[in-house]
Coordinates of N, CA and C in Angstrom, one line a residue:
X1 N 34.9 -35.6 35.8 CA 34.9 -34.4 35.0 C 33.5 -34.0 34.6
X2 N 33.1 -33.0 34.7 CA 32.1 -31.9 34.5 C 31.8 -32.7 32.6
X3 N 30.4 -32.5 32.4 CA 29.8 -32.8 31.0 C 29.7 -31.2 30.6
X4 N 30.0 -31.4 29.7 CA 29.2 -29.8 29.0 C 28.2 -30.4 27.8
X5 N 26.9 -29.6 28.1 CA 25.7 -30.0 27.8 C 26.2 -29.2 26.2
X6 N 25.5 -30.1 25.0 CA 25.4 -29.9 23.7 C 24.7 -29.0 23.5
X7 N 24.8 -28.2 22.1 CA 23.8 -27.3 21.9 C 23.2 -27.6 21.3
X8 N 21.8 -27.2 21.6 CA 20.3 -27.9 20.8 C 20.8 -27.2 19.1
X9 N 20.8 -27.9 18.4 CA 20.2 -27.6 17.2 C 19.4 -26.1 16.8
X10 N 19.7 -25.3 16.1 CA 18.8 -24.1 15.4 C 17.8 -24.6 14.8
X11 N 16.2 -24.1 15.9 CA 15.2 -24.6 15.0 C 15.1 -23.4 13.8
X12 N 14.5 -24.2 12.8 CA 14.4 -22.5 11.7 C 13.2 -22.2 11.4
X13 N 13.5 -21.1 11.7 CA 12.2 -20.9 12.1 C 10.8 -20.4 10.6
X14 N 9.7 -21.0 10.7 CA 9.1 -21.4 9.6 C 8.3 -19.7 9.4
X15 N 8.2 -19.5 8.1 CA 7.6 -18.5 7.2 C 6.4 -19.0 6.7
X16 N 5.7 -17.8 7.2 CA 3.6 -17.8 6.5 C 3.9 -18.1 5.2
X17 N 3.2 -18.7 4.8 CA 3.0 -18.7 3.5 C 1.6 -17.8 2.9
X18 N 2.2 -16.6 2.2 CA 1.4 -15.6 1.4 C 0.5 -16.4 0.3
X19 N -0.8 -16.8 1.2 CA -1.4 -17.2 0.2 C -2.5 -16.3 0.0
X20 N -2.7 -15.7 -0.7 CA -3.5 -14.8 -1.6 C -4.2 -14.9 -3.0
X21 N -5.4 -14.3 -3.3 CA -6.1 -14.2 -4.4 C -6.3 -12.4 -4.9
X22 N -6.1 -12.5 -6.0 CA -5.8 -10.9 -6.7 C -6.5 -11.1 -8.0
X23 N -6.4 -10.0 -8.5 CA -7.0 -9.5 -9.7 C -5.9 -9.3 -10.6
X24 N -5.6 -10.4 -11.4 CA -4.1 -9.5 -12.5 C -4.6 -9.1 -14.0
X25 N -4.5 -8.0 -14.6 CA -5.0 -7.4 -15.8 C -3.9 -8.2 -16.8
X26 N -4.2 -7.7 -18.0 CA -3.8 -8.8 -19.2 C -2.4 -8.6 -19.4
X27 N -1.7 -9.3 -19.3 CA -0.3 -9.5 -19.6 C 0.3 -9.6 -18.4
X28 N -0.1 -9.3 -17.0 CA 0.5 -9.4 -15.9 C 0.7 -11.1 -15.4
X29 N 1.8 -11.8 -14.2 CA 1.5 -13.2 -14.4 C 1.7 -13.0 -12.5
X30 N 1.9 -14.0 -12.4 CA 1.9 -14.4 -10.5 C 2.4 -16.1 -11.2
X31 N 2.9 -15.8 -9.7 CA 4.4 -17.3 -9.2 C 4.4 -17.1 -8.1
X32 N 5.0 -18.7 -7.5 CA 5.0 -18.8 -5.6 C 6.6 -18.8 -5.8
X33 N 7.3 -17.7 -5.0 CA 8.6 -17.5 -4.8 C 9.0 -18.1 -3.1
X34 N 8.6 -19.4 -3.2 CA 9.1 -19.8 -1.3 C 7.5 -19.9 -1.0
X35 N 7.6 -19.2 -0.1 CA 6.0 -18.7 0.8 C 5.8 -17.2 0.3
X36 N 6.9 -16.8 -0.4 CA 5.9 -15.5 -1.2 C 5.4 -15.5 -2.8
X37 N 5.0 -14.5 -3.0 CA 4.0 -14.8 -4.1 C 4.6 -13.0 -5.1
X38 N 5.4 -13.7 -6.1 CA 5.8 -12.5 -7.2 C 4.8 -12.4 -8.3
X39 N 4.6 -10.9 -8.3 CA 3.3 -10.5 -9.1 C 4.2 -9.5 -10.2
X40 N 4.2 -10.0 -11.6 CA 4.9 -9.5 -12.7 C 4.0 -8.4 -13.8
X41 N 4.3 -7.1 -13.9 CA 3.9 -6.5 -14.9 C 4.3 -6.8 -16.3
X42 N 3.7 -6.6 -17.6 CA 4.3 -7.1 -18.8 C 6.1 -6.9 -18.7
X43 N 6.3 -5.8 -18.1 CA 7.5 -5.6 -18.2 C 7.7 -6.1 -16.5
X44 N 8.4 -7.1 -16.8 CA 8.9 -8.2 -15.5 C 9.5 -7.5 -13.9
X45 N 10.5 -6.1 -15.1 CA 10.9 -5.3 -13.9 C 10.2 -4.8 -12.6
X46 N 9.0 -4.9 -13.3 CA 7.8 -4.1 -12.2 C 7.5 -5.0 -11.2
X47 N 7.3 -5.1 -10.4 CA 6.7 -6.2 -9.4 C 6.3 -6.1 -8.2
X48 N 5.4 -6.7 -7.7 CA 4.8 -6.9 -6.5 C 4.8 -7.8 -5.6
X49 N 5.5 -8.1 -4.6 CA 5.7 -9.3 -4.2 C 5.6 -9.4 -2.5
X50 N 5.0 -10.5 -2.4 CA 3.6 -10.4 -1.2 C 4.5 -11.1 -0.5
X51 N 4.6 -11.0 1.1 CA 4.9 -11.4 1.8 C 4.0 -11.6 3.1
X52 N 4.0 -12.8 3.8 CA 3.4 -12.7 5.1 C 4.1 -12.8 6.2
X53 N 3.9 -12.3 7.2 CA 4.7 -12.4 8.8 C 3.7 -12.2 9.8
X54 N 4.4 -13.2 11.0 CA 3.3 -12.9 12.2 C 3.9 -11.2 12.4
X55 N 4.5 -10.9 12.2 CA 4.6 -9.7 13.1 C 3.4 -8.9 13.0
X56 N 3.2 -8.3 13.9 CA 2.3 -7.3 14.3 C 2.0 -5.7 14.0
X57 N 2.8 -5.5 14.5 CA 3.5 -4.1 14.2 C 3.8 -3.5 12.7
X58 N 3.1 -3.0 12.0 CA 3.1 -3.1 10.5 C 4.5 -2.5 9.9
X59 N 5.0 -1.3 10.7 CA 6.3 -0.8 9.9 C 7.2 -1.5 10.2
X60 N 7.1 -2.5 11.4 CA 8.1 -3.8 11.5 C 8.3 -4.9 10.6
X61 N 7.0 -5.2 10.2 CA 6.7 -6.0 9.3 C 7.4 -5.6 7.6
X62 N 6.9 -4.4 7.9 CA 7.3 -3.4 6.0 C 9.1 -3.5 6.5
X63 N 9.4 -3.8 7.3 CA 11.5 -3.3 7.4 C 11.7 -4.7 7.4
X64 N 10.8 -6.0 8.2 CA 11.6 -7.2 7.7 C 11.7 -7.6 6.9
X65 N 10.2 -7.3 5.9 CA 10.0 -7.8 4.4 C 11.1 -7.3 3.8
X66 N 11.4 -6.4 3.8 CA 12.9 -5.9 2.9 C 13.9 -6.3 3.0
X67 N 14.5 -6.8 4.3 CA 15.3 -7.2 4.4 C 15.0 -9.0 4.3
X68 N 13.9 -9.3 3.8 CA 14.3 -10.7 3.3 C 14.0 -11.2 1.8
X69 N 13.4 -10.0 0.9 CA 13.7 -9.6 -0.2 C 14.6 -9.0 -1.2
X70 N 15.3 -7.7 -0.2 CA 16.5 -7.7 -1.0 C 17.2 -6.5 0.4
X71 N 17.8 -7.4 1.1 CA 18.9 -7.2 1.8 C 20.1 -6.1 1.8
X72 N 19.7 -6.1 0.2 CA 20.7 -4.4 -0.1 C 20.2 -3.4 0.5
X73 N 18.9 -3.4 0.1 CA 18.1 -2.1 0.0 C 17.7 -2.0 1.6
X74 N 18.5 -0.4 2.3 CA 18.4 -0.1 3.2 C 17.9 1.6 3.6
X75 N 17.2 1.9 2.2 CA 16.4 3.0 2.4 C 15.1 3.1 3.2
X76 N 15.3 4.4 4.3 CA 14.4 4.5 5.2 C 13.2 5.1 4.4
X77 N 11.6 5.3 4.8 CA 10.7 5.5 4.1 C 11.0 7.3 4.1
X78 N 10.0 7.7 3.0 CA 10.1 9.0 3.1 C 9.5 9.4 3.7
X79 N 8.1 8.6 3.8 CA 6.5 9.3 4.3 C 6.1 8.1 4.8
X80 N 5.3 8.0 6.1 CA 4.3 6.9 6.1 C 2.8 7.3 6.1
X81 N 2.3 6.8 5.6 CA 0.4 7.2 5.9 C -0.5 5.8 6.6
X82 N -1.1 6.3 7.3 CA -2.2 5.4 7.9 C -3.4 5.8 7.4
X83 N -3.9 5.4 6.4 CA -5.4 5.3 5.9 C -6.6 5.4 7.2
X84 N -7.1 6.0 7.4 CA -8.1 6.5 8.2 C -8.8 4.8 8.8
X85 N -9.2 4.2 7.9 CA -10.1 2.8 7.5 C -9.3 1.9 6.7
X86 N -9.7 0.9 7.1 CA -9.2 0.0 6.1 C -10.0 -0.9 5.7
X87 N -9.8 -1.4 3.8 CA -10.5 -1.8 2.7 C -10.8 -3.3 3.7
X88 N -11.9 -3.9 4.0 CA -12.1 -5.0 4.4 C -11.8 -6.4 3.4
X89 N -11.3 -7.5 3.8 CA -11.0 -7.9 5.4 C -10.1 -7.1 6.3
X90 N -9.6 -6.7 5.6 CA -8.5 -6.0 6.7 C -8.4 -5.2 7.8
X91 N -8.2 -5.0 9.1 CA -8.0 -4.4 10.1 C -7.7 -3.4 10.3
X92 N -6.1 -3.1 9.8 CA -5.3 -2.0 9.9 C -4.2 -2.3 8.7
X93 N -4.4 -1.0 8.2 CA -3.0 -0.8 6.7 C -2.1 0.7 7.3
X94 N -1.0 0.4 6.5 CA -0.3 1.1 6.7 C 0.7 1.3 5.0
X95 N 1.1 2.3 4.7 CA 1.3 2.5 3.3 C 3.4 3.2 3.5
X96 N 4.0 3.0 2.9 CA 5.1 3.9 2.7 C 5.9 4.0 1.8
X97 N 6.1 5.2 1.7 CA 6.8 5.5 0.3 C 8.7 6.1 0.5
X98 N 9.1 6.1 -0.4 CA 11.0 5.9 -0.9 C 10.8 6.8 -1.6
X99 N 11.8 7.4 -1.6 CA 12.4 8.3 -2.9 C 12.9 7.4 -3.9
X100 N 12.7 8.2 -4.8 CA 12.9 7.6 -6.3 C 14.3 7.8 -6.4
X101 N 15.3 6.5 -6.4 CA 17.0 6.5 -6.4 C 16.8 6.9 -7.9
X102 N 18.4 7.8 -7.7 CA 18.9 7.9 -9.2 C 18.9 7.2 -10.5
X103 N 18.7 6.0 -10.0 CA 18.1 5.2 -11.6 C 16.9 5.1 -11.8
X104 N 16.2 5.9 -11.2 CA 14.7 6.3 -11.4 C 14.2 4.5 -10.7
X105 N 14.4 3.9 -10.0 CA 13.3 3.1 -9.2 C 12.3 3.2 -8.6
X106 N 11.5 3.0 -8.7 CA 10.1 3.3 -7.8 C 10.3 2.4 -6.5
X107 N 9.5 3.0 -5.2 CA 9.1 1.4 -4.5 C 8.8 2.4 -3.5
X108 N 8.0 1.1 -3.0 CA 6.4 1.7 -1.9 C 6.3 0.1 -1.2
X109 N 6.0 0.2 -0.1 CA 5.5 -0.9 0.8 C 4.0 -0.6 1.1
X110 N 3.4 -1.5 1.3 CA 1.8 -1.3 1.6 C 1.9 -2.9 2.3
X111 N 0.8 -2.2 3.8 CA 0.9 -3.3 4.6 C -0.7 -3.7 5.1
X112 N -0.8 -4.8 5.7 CA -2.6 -5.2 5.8 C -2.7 -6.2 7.2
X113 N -3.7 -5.9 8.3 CA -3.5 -6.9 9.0 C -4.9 -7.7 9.5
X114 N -4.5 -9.2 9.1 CA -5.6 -9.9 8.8 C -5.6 -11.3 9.6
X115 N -6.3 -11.6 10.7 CA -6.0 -12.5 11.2 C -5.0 -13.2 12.0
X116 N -4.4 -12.3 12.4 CA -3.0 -13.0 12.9 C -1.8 -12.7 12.2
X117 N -2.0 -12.4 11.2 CA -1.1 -12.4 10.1 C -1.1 -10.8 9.5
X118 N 0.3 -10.2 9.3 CA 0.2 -9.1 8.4 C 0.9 -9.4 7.2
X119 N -0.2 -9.0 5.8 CA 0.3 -9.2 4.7 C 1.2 -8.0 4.0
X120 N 2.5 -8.1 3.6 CA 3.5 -7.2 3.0 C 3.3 -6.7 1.4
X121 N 2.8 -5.8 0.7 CA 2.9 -5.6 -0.6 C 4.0 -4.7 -1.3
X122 N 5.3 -5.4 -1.4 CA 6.2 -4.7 -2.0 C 6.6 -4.6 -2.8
X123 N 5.9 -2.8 -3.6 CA 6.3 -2.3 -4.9 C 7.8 -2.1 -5.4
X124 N 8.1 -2.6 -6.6 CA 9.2 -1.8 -7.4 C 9.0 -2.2 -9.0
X125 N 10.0 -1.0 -9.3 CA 10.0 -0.9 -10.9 C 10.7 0.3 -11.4
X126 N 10.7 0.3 -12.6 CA 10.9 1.5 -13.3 C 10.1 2.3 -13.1
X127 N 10.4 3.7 -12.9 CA 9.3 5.0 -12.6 C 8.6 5.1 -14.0
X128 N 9.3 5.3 -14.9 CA 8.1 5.2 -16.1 C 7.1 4.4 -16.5
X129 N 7.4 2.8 -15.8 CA 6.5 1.9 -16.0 C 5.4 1.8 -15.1
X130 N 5.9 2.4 -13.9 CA 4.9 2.2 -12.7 C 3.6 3.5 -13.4
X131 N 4.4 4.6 -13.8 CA 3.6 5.4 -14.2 C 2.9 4.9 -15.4
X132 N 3.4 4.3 -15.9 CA 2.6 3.8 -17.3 C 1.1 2.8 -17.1
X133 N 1.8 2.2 -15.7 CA 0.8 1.2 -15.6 C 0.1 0.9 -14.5
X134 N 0.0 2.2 -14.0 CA -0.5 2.8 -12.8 C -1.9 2.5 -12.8
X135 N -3.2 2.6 -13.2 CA -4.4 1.7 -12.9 C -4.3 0.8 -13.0
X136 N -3.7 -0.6 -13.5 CA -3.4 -2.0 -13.7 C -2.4 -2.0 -12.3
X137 N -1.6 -1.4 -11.7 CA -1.1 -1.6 -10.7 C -1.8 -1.4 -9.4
X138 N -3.1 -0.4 -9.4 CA -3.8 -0.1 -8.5 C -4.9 -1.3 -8.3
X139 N -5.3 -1.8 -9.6 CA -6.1 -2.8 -9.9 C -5.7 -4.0 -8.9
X140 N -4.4 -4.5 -9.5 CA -3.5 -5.4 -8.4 C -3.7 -5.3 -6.6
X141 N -3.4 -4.1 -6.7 CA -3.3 -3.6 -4.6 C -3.9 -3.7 -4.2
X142 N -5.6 -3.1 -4.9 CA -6.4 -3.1 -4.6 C -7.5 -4.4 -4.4
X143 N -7.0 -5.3 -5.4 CA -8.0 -6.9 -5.4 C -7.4 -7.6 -4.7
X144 N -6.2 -7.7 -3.9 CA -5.6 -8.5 -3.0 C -6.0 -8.9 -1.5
X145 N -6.2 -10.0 -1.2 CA -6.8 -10.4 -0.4 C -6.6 -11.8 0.4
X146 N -6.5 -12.2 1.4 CA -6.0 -13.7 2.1 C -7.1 -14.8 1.1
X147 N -6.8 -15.7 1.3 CA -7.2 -17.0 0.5 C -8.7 -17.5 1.4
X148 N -9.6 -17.4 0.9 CA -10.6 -18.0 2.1 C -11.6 -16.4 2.5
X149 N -10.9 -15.4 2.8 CA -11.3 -14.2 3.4 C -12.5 -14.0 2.3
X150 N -13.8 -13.6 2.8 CA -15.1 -13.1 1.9 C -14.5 -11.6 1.5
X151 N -14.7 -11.5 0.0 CA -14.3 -10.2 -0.5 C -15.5 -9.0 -0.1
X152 N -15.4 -7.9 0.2 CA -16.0 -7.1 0.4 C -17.2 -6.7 -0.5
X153 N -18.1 -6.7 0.0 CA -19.6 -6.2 -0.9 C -20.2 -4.9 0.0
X154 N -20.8 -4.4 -0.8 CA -21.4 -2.9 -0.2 C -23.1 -3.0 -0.9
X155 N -23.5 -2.2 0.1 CA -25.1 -2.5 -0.2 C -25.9 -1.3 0.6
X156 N -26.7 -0.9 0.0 CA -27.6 0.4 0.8 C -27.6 0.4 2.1
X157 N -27.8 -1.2 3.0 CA -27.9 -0.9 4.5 C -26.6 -1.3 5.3
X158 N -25.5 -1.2 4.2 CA -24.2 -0.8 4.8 C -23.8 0.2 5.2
X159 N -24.0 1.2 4.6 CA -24.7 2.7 4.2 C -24.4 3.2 5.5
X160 N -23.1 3.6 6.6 CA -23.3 4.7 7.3 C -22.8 6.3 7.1
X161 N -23.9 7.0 8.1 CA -22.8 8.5 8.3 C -22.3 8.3 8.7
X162 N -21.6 8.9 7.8 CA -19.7 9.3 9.0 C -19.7 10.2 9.8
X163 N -18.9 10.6 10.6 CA -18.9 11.6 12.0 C -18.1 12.6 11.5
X164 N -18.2 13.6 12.5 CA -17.3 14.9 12.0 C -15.7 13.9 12.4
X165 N -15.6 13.6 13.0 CA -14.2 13.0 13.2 C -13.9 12.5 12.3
X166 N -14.7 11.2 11.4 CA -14.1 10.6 10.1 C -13.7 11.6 8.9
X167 N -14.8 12.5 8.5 CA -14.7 13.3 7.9 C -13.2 13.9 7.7
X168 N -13.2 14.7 9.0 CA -11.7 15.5 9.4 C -10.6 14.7 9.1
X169 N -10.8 13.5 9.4 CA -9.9 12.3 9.3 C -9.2 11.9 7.6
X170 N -10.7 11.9 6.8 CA -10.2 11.8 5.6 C -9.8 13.0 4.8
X171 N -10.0 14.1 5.2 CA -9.5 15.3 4.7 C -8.1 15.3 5.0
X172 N -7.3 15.0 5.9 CA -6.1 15.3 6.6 C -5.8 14.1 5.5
X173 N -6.2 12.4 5.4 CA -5.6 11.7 4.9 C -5.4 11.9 3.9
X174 N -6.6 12.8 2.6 CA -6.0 12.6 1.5 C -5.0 13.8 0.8
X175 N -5.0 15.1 2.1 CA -3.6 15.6 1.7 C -2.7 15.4 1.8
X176 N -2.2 14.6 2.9 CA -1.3 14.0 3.2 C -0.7 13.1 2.1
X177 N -1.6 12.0 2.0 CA -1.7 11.1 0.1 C -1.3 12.1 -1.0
X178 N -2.4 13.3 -1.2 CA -1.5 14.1 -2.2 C -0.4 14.4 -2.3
X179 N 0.4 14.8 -1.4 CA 2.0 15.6 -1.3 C 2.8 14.2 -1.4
X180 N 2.0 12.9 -0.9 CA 3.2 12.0 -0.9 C 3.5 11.2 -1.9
X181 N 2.1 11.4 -3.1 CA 2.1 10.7 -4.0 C 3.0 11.7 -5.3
X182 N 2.9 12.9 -5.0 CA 3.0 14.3 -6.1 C 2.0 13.9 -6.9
X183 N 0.9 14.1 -6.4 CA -0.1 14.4 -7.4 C 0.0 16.2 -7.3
X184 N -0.8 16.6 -8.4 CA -0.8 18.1 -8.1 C -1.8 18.7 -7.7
X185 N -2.9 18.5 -7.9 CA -4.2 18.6 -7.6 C -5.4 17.6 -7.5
X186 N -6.4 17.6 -6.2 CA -7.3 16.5 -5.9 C -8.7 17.4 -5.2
X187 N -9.7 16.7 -5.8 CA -11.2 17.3 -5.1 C -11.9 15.9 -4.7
X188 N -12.7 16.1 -3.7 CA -13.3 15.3 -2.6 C -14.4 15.4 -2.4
X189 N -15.1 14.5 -2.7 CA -16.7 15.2 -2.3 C -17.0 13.7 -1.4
X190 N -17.9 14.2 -1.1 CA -18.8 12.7 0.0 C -20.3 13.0 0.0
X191 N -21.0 12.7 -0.8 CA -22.1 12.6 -1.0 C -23.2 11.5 -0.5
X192 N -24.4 11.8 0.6 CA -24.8 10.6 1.1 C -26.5 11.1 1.0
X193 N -27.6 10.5 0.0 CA -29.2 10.7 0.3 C -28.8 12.0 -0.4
X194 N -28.0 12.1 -1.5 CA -28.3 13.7 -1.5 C -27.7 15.1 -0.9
X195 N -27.0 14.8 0.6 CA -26.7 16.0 1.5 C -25.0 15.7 1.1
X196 N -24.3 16.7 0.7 CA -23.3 17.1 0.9 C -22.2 16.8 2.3
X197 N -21.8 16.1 2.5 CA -21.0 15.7 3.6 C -19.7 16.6 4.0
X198 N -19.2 16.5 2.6 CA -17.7 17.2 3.1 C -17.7 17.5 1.1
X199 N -16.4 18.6 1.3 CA -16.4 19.3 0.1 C -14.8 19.9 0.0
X200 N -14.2 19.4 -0.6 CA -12.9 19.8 -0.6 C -11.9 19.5 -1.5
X201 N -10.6 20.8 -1.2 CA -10.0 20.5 -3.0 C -8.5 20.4 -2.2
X202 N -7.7 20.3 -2.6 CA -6.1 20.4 -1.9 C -5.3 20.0 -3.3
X203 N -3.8 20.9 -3.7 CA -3.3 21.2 -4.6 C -3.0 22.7 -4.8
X204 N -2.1 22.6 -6.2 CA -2.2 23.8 -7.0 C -2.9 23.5 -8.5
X205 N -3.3 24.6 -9.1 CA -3.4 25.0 -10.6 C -1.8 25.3 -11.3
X206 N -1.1 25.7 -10.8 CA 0.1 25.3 -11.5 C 1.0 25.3 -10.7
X207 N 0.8 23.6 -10.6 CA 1.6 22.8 -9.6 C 3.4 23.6 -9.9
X208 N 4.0 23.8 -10.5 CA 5.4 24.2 -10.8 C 5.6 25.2 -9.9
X209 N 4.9 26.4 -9.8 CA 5.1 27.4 -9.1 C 4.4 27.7 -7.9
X210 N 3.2 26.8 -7.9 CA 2.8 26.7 -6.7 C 1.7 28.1 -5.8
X211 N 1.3 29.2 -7.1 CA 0.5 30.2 -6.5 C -0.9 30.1 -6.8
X212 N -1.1 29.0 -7.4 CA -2.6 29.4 -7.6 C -3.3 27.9 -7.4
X213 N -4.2 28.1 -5.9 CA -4.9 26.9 -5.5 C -5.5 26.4 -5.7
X214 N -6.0 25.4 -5.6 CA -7.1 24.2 -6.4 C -8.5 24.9 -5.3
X215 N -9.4 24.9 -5.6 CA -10.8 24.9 -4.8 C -11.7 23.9 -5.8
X216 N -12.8 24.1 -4.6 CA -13.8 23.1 -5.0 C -14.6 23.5 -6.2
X217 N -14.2 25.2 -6.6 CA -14.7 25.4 -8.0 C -14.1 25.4 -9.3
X218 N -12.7 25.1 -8.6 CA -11.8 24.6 -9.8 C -12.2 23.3 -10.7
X219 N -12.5 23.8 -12.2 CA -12.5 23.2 -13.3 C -11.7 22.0 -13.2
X220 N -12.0 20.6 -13.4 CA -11.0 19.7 -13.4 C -11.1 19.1 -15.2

């Protein structure tokens, strides 16, 4: 009689461990959830919670982190943005945003890729809180960084011109950021030795109705 060969065992397969260093403002706390890492606003609802994955592919990465955080949530993004540059160490980010469900929830994924590894930053909370605590939360996104990785410093002979291409590049980015953030109005300058680089405004003056445009001489 014929043997029928056993089935190997399910290896399971092992998760990065999100190890990161951040900036948390006063009342905020951090805990290791597994290999991820939950980042708590005073109000606990709010949170940020870091995930790592080899994957590559950042919006692949932003759709599995979800589904291994909360498996309900199967809302597609509204908007994605690719940041022109990305905040070093990092490589390549990629940002996306959700519509705010009927119970007013916030949530945005922000993604970073560092080493082999892309790190997952996924936002949620109450929309009033996010709004409330919107520089302390930017604070957070922004000081996050792999464990080990040299934090970024800037220094005079860091110092380059940008090209008309970057320029173009961040004009397109940060309207794009405007409409997807609902900000209502935003002005840009890039200032380098003195010469005026780029100069620009995107918005309304009354954002509600939408006739009267922001320029670069608009009063802020």
């Amino acid at each position: 009689p014929k043997t029928v060969p056993k089935n190997k065992p399910a290896v399971a397969k092992k998760i990065p461990k999100a190890d990161v260093v951040l900036s948390l403002p006063k009342g905020w706390s951090k805990r290791e959830d597994g290999p991820r890492v939950v980042v708590a606003g005073p109000d606990p609802k709010l949170q940020v919670i870091v995930v790592a994955t080899s994957q590559s592919k950042l919006d692949k990465a932003i759709a599995a982190s979800w589904r291994d955080v909360k498996p309900s949530f199967a809302g597609a993004p509204r908007d994605t943005i690719k940041p022109p540059t990305s905040k070093p160490p990092f490589t390549r980010s990629l940002v996306q945003n959700y519509r705010v469900e009927a119970n007013q929830v916030f949530r945005q994924a922000i993604a970073h890729r560092y080493e082999g590894l892309s790190y997952v930053l996924l936002v949620r909370g109450p929309l009033a809180e996010v709004k409330k605590r919107a520089a302390q939360l930017r604070e957070v996104l922004g000081s996050l960084r792999p464990k080990g990785a040299k934090a970024p410093t800037v220094s005079a002979k860091d110092a380059k011109t940008p090209s008309k291409e970057q320029l173009t590049a961040l004009e397109a980015f940060m309207q794009k950021a405007r409409a997807a953030l609902e900000v209502p109005a935003v002005q840009v300058a890039v200032v380098q030795d003195g010469k005026v680089l780029l100069s620009t405004a995107d918005g309304f003056v009354d954002y509600t109705k939408k006739k009267r445009k922001v320029t670069t001489k608009t009063h802020m």
